[in-house]
PDB file of C-alpha atoms and ligand atoms in Angstrom:
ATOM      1  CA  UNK T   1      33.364  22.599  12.612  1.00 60.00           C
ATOM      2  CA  UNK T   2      33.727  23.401   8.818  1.00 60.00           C
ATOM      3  CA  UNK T   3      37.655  24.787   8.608  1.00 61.00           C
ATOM      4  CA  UNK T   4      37.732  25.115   4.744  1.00 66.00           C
ATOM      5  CA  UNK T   5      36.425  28.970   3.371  1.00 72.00           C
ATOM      6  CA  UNK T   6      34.777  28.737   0.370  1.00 75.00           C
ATOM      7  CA  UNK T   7      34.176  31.796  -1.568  1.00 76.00           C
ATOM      8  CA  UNK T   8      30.481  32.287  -2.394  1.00 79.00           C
ATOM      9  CA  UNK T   9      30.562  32.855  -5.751  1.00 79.00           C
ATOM     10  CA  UNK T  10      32.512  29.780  -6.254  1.00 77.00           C
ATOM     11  CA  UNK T  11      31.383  27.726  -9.159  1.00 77.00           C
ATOM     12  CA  UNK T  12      31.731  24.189  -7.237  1.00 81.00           C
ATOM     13  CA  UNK T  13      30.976  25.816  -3.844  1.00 82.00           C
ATOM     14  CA  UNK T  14      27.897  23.420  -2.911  1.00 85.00           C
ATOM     15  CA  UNK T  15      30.077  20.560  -3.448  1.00 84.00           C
ATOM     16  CA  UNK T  16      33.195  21.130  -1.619  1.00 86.00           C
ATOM     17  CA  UNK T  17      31.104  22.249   1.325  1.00 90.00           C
ATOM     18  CA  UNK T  18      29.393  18.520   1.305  1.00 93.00           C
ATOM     19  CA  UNK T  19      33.283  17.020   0.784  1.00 94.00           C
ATOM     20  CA  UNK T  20      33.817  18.900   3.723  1.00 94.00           C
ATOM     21  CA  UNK T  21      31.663  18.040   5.597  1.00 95.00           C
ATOM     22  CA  UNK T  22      32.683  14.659   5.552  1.00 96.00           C
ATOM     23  CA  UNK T  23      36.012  15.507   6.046  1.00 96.00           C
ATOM     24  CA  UNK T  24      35.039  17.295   9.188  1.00 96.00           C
ATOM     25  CA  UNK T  25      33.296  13.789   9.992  1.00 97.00           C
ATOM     26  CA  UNK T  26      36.119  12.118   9.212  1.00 97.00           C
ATOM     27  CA  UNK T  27      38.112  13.941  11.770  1.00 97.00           C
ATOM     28  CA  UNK T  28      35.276  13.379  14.355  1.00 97.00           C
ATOM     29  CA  UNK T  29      35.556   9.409  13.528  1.00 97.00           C
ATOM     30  CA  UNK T  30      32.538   9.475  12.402  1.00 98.00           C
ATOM     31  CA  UNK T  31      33.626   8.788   9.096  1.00 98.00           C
ATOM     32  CA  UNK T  32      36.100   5.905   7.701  1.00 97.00           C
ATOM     33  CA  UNK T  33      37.960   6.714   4.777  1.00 97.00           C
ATOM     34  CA  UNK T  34      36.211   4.359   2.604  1.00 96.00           C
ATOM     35  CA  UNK T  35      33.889   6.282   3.054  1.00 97.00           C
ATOM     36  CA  UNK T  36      35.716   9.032   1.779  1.00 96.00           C
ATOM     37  CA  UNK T  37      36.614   6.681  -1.399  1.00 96.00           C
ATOM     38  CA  UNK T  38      32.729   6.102  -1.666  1.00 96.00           C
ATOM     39  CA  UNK T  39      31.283   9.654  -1.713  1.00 96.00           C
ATOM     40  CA  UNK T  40      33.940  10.562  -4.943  1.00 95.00           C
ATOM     41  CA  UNK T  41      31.927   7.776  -6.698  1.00 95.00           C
ATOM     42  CA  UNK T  42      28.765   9.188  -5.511  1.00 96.00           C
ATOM     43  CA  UNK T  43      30.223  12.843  -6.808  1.00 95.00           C
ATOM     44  CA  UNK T  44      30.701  10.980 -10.114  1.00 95.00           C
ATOM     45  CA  UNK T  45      27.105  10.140 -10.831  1.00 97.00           C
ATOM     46  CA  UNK T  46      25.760  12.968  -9.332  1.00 96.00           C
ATOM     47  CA  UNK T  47      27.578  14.470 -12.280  1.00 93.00           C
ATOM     48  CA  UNK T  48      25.931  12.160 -14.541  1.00 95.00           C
ATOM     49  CA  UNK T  49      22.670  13.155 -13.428  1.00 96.00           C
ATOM     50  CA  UNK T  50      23.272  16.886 -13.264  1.00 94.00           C
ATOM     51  CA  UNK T  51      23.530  16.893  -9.632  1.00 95.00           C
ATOM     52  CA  UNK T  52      19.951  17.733  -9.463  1.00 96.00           C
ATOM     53  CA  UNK T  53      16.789  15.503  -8.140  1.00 98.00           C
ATOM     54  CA  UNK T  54      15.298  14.349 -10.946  1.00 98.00           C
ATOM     55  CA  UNK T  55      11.342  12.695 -11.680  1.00 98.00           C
ATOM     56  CA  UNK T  56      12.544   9.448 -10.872  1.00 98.00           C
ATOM     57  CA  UNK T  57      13.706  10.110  -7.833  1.00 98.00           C
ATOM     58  CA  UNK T  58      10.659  11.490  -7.109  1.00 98.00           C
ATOM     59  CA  UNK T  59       8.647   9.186  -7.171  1.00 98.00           C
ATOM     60  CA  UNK T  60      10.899   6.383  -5.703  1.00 98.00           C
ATOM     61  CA  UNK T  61      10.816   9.084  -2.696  1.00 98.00           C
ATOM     62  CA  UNK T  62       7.072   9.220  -2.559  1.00 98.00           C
ATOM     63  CA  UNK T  63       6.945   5.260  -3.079  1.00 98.00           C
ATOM     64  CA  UNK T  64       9.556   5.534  -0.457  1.00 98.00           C
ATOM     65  CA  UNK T  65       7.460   8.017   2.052  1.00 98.00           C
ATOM     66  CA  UNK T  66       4.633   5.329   1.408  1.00 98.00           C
ATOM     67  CA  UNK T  67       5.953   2.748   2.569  1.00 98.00           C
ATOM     68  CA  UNK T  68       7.390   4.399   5.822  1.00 98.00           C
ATOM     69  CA  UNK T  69       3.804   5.747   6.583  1.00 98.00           C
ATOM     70  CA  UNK T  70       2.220   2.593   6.295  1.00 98.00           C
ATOM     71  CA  UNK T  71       4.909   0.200   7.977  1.00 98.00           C
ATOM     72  CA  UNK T  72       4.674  -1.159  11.332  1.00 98.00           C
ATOM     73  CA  UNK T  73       8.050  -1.049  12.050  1.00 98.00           C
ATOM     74  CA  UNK T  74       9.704   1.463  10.490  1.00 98.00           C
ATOM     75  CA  UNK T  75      13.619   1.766  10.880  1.00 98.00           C
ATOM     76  CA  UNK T  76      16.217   4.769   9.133  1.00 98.00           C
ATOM     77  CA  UNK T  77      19.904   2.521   9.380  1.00 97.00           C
ATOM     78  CA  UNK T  78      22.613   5.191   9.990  1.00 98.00           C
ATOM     79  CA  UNK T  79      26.276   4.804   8.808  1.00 97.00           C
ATOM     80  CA  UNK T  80      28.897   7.006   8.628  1.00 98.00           C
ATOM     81  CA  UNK T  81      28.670   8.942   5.982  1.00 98.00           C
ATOM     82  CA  UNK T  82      24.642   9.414   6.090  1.00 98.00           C
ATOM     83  CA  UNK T  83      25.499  10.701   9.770  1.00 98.00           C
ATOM     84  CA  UNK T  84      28.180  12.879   8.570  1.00 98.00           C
ATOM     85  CA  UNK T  85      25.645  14.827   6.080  1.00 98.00           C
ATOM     86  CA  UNK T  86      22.271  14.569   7.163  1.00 98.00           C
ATOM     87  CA  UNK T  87      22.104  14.342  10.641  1.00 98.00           C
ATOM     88  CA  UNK T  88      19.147  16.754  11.311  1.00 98.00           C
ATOM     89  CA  UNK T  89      17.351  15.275   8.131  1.00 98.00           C
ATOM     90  CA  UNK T  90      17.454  11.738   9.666  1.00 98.00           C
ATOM     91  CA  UNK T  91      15.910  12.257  12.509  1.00 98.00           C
ATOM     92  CA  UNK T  92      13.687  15.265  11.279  1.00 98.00           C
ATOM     93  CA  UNK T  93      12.013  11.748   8.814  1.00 98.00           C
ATOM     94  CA  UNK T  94      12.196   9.383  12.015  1.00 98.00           C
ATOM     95  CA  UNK T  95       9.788  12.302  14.149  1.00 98.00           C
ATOM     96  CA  UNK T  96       7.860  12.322  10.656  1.00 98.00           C
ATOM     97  CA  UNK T  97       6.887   8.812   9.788  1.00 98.00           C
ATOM     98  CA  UNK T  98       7.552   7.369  13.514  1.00 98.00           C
ATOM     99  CA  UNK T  99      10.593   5.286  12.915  1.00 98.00           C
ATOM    100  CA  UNK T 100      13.107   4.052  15.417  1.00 98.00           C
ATOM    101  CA  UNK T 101      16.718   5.134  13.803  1.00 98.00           C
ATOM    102  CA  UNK T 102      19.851   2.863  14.466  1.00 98.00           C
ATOM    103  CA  UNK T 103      23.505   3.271  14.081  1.00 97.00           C
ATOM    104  CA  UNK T 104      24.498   0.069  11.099  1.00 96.00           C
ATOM    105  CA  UNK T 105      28.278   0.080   9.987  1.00 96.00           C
ATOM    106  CA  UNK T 106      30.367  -1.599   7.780  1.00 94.00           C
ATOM    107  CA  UNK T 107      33.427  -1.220   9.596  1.00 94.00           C
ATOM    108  CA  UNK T 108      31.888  -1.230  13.015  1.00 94.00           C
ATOM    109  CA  UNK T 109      33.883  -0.468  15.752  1.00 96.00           C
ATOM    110  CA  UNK T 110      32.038   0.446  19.402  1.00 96.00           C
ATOM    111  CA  UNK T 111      34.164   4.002  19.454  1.00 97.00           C
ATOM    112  CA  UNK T 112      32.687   4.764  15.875  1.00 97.00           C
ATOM    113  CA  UNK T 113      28.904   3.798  17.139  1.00 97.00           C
ATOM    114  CA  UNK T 114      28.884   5.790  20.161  1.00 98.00           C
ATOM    115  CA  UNK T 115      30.543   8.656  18.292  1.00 98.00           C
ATOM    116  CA  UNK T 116      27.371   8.382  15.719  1.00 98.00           C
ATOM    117  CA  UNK T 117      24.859   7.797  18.546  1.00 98.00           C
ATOM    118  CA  UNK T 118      26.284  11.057  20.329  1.00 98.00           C
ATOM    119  CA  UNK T 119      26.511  13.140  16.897  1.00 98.00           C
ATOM    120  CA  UNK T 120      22.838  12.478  16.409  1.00 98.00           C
ATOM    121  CA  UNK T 121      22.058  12.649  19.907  1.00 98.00           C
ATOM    122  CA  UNK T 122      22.897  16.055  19.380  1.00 98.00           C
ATOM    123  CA  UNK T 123      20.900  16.941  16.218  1.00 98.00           C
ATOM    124  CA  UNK T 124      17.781  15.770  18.263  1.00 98.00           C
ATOM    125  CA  UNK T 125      17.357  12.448  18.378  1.00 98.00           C
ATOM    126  CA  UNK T 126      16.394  10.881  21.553  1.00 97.00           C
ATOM    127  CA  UNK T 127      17.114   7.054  21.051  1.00 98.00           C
ATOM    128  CA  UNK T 128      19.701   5.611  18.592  1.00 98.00           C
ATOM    129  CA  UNK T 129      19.311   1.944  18.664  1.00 98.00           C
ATOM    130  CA  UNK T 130      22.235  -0.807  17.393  1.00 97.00           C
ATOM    131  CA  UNK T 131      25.008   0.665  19.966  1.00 98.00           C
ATOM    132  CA  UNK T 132      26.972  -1.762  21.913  1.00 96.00           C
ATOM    133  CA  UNK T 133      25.286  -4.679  23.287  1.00 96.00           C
ATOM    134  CA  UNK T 134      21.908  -3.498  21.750  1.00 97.00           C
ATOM    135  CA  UNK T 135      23.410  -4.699  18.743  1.00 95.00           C
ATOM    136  CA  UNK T 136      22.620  -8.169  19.612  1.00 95.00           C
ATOM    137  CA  UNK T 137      20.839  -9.902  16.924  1.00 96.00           C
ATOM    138  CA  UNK T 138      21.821 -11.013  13.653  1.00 94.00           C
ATOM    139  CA  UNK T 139      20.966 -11.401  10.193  1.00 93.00           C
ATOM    140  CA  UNK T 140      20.696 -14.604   8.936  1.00 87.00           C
ATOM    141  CA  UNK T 141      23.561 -15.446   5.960  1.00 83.00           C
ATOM    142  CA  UNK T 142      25.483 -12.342   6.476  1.00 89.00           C
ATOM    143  CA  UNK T 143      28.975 -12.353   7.540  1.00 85.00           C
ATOM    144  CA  UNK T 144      29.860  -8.696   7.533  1.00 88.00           C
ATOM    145  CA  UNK T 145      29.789  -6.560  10.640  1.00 87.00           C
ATOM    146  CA  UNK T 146      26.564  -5.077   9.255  1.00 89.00           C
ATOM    147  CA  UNK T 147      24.989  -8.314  10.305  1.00 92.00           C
ATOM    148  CA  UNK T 148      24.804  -6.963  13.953  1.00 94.00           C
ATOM    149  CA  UNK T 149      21.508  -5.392  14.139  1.00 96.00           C
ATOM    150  CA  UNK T 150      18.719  -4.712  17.084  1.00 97.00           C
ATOM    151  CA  UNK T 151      16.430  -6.702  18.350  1.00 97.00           C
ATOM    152  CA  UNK T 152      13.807  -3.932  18.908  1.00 97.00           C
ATOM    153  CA  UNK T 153      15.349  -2.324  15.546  1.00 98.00           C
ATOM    154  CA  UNK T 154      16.049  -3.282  12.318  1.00 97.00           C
ATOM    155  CA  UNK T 155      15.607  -7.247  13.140  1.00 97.00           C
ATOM    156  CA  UNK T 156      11.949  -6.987  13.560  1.00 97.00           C
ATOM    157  CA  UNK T 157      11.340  -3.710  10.897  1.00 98.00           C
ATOM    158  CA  UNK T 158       9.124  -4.272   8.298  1.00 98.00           C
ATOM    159  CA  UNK T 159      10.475  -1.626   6.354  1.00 98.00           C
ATOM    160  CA  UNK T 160      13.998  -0.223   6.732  1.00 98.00           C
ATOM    161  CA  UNK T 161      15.820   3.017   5.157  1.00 98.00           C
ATOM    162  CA  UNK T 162      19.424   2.084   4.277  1.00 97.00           C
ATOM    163  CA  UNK T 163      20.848   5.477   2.525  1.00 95.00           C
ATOM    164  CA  UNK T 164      24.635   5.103   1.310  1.00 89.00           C
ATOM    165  CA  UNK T 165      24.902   1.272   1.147  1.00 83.00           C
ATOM    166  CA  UNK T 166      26.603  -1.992   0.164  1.00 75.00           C
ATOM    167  CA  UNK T 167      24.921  -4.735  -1.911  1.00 79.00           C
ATOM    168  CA  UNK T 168      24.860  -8.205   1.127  1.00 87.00           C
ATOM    169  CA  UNK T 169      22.674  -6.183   3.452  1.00 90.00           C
ATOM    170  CA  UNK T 170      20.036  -5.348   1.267  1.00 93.00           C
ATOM    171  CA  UNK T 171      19.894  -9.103  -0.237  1.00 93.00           C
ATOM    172  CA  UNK T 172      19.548 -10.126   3.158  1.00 93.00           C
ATOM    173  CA  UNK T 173      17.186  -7.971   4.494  1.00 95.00           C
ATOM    174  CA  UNK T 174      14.484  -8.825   1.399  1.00 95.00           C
ATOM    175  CA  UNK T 175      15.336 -12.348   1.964  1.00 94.00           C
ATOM    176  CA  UNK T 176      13.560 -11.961   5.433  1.00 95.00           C
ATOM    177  CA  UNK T 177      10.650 -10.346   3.953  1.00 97.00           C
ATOM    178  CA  UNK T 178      11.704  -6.976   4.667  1.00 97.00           C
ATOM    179  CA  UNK T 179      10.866  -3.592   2.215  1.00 98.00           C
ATOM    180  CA  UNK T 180      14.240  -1.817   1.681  1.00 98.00           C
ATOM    181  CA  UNK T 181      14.139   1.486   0.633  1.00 98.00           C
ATOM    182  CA  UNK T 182      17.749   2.581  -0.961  1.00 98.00           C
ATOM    183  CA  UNK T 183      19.416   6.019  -1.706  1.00 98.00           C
ATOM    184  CA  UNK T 184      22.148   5.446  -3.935  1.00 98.00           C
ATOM    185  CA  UNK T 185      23.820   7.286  -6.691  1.00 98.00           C
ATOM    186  CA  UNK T 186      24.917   4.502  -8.971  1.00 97.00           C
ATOM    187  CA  UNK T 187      21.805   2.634  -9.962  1.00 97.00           C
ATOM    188  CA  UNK T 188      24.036  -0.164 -11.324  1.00 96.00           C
ATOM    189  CA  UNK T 189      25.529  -1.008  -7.925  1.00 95.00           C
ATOM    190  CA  UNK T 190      23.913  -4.365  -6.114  1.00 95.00           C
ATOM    191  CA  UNK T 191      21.893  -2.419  -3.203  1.00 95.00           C
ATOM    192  CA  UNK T 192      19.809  -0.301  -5.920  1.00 97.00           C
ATOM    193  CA  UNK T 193      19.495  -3.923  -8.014  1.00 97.00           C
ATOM    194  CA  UNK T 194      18.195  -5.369  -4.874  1.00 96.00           C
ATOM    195  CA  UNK T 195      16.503  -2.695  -2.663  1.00 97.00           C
ATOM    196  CA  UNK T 196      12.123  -2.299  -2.873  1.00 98.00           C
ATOM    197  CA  UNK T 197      12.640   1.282  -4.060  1.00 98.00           C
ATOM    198  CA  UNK T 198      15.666   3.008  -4.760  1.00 98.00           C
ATOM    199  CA  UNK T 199      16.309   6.283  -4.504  1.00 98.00           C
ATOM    200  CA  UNK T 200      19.027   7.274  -7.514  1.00 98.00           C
ATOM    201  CA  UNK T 201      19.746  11.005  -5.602  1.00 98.00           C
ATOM    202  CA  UNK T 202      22.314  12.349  -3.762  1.00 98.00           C
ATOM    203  CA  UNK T 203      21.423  11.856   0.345  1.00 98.00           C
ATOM    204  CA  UNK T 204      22.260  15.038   0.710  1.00 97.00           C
ATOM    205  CA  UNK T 205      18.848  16.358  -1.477  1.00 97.00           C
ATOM    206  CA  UNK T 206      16.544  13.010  -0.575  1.00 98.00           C
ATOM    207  CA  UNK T 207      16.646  13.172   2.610  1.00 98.00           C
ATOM    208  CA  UNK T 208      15.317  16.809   3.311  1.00 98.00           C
ATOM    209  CA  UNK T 209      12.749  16.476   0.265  1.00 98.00           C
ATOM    210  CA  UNK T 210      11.901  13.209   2.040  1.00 98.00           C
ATOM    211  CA  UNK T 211      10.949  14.683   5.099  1.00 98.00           C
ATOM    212  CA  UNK T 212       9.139  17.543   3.637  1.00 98.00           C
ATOM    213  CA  UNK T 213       7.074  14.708   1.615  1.00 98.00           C
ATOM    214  CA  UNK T 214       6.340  12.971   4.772  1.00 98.00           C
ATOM    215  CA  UNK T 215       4.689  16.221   6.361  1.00 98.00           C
ATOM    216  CA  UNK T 216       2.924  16.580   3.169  1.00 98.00           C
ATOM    217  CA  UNK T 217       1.784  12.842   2.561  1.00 98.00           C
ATOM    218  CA  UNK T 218       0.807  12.176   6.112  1.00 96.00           C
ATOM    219  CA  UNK T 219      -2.965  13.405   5.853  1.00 95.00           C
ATOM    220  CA  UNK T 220      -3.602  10.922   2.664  1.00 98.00           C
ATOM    221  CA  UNK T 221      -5.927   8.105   3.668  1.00 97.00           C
ATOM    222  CA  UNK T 222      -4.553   4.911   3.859  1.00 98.00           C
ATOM    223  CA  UNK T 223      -5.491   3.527   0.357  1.00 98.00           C
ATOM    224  CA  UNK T 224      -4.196   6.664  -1.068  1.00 98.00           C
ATOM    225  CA  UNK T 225      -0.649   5.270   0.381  1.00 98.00           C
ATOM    226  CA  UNK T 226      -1.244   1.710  -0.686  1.00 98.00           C
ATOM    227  CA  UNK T 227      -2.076   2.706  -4.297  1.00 98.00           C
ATOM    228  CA  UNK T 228       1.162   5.042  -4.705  1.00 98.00           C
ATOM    229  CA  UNK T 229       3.408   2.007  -3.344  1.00 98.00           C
ATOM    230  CA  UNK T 230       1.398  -0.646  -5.614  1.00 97.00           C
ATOM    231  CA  UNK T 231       1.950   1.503  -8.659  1.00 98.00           C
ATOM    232  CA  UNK T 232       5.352   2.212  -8.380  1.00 98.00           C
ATOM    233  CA  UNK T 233       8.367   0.177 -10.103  1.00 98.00           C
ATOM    234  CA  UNK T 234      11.683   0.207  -9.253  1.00 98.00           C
ATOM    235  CA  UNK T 235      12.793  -1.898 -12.281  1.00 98.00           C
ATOM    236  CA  UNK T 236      11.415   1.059 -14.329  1.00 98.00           C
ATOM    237  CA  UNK T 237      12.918   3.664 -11.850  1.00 98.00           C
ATOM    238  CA  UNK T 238      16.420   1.904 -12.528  1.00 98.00           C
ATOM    239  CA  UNK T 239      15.843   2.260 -16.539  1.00 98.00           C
ATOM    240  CA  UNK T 240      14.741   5.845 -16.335  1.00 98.00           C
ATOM    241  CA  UNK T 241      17.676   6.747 -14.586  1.00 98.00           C
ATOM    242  CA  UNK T 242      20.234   5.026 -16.867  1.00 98.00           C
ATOM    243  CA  UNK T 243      18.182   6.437 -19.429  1.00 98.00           C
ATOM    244  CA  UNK T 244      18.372   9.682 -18.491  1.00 98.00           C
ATOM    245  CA  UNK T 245      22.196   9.470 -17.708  1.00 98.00           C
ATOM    246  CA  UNK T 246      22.596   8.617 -21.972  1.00 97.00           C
ATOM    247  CA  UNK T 247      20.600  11.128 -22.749  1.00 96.00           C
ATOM    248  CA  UNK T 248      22.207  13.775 -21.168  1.00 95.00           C
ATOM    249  CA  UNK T 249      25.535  12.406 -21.859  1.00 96.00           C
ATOM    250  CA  UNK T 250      24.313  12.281 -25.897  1.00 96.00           C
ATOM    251  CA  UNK T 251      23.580  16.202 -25.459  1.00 94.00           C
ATOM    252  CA  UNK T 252      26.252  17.227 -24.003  1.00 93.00           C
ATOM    253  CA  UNK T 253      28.843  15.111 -26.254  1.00 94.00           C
ATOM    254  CA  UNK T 254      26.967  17.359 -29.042  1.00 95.00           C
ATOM    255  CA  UNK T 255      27.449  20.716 -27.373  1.00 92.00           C
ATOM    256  CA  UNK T 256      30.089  22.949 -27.119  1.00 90.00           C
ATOM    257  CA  UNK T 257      31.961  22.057 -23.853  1.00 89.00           C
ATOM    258  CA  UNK T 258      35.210  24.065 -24.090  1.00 89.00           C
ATOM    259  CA  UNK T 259      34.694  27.152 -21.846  1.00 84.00           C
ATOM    260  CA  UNK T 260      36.996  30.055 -23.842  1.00 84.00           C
ATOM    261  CA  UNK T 261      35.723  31.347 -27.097  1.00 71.00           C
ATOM    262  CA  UNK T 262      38.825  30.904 -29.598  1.00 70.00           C
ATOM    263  CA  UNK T 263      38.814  27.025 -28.477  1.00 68.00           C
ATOM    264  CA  UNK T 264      36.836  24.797 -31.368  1.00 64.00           C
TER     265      UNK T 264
HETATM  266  O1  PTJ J 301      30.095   3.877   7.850  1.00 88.51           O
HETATM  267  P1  PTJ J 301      30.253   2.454   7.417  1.00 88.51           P
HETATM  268  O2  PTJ J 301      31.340   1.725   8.179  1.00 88.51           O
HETATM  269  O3  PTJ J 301      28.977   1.676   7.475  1.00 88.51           O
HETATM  270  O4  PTJ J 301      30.731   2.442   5.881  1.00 88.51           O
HETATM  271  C1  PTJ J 301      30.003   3.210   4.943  1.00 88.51           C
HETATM  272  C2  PTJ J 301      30.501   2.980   3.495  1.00 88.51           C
HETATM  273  C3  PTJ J 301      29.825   4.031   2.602  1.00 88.51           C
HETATM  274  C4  PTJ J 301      32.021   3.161   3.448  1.00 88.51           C
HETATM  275  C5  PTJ J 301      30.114   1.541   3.074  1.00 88.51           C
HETATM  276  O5  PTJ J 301      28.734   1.383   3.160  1.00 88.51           O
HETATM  277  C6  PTJ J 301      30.599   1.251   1.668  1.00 88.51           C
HETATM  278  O6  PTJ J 301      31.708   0.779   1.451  1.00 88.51           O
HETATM  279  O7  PTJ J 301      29.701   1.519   0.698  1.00 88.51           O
HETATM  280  P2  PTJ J 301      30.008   1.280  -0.857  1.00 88.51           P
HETATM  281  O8  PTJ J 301      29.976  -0.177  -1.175  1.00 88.51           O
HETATM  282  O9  PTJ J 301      31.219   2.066  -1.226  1.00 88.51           O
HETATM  283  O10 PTJ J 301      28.736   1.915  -1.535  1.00 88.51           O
HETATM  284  C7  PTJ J 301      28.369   3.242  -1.356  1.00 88.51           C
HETATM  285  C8  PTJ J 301      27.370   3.616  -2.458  1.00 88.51           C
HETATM  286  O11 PTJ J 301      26.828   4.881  -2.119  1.00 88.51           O
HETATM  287  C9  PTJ J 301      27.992   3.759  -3.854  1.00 88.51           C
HETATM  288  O12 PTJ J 301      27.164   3.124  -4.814  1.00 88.51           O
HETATM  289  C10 PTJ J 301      28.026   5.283  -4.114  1.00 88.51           C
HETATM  290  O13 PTJ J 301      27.816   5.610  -5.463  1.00 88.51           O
HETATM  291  C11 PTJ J 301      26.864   5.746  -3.269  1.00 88.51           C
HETATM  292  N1  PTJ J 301      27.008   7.112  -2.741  1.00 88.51           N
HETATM  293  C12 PTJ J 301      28.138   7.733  -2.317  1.00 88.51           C
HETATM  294  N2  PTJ J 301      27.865   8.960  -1.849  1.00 88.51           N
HETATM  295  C13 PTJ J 301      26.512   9.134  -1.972  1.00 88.51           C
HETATM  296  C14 PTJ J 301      25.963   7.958  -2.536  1.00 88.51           C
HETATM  297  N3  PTJ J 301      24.657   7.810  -2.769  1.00 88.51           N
HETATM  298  C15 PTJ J 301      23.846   8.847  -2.429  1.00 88.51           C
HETATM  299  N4  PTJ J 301      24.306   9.999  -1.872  1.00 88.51           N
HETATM  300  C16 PTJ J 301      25.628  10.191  -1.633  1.00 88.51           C
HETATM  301  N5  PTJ J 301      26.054  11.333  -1.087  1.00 88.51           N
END
C-alpha cells in the first residue's frame, strides 16, 4: 500500500507516486536497493527525454510487439523493479502475445523470487516460471545469478523481454541466437548497445502502450509483422534518441529557465 499523500496539483506528482511505488516494493522485498540506486538514473534520462514516449520508442515498441507476435517462444523476464511498477502490464502483454513470464534477478535470493512470483500471482498471472528449482538451467558464459534461467522458459525462448536490465545478460542471450527486446532509459548503457530492439522509455509508459499495441497489431497478417521487424534499426533508434536528448538540451540551454520574473 502507497503511504506517501501526494497533493494532486503537485507539479512532480506522477513521479513521486512511481518512486513510491518502489519504495512500497522495497518494503515488500520485492525490491533491492540497487534497485532503488537504478530507477534515480532512470529518473535522470527520463528528464532528458522529457519524460514523455517519444517516435523512437515507438517504433522500437512496434518492432518490439513484432517480434513477440511472431516468436515461438516468447518469454517477458521479471526483476524487481519491473515487478514493483508494472505488474498488471506484464502479464496483461504475456495474455496478449502468448508468452510464458519468469521471475530473472540480479541479486537472486529464493525469498525475493517467491515474493515476485506471489506479487504477480496476484495481478493475474497464472504461472511464473524461474522460481526455485525451476530455475535449473543456465546460460552459457555467464557468471551472475541471472544465469539461472528455465528450462521451459527463457533457455529455450526465441525471443525474450528483459525491461530494466544489466549489460552480461543481454550479450549472452544474443550469443545463443536469441532476439532481446530491451526497455531502458539510458541508451548508452551495454543492454540497449546489445539488445535486438531497445526500447529508450520509461517501463512505466512501454509497457501499457505495449500491450495496447499488441491488441492492436494482432490481426496484421504475418508478412505485415515480418516487414515491420525487417525494417526496423536499432542502431538508428539509439542515434535518434541521443539525438533528440542534444536537441532538447540545445533548446532549453537557450530558453529562459529561471521560474520568477525579476531573475535574468
Ligand atoms: O531485481 P534484480 O535483483 O534483478 O535487480 C534489478 C536491478 C535494476 C537492480 C539490476 O538489474 C541493475 O543493477 O540494473 P542496472 O545495471 O542498474 O541497470 C538498470 C538500467 O535501467 C539503467 O540503465 C537505468 O537507466 C534503467 N532504468 C531505471 N529505471 C528505469 C529504467 N529504464 C526504464 N524504465 C525505468 N523505470
Amino acid at each position: 500500500m502507497l503511504t506517501l499523500w501526494i497533493p494532486a496539483s503537485h507539479p512532480r506528482r506522477e513521479s513521486l507516486l512511481i518512486r513510491e511505488k518502489l519504495v512500497d516494493g522495497f518494503k515488500r522485498g520485492l525490491v533491492v536497493p540497487e534497485g532503488l540506486i537504478a530507477h534515480g538514473r532512470g529518473e535522470c534520462f527520463d528528464y532528458l527525454i522529457g519524460e514523455s514516449t517519444q517516435p523512437f520508442a515507438i517504433r522500437a515498441i512496434e518492432a518490439a510487439v513484432a517480434a513477440l507476435l511472431l516468436a515461438k517462444h516468447p518469454v517477458i523476464s521479471v526483476n524487481g523493479n519491473t515487478a514493483a511498477l508494472v505488474p498488471r502490464d506484464i502479464v496483461e502483454l504475456a495474455r496478449e502475445v502468448n508468452a510464458k513470464i519468469e521471475v530473472n534477478l540480479f541479486h537472486r535470493t529464493r525469498e525475493r523470487e517467491e515474493a515476485i512470483a506471489k506479487w504477480l500471482k496476484e495481478h493475474g498471472a497464472v504461472e511464473v516460471l524461474g522460481v526455485g528449482e525451476d530455475a535449473s538451467a543456465t546460460i552459457p558464459e555467464l557468471f551472475s545469478e541471472r544465469r539461472r534461467v528455465s528450462p521451459r522458459g527463457i533457455l529455450v525462448a526465441d525471443v525474450v523481454l528483459v525491461p530494466l536490465e544489466d549489460g552480461d545478460r543481454t550479450e549472452a542471450l544474443r550469443k545463443m541466437g536469441k532476439t532481446v527486446i530491451a526497455i531502458d532509459l539510458n541508451p548508452l548503457s551495454r543492454t540497449a548497445r546489445a539488445a535486438t530492439i531497445t526500447i529508450v522509455d520509461n517501463v512505466v509508459r512501454s509497457l501499457p502502450l505495449m500491450v495496447v499495441k499488441a491488441r492492436e497489431m494482432k490481426n496484421l497478417d504475418k508478412s505485415r509483422l515480418e516487414e515491420i521487424l525487417r525494417n526496423y534499426n536499432n542502431n538508428s533508434t539509439l542515434q535518434e534518441a541521443l539525438k533528440y536528448m542534444l536537441s532538447r538540451l540545445k533548446e532549453l540551454s537557450e530558453s529562459k529557465l529561471t521560474l520568477f520574473w525579476e531573475e535574468k
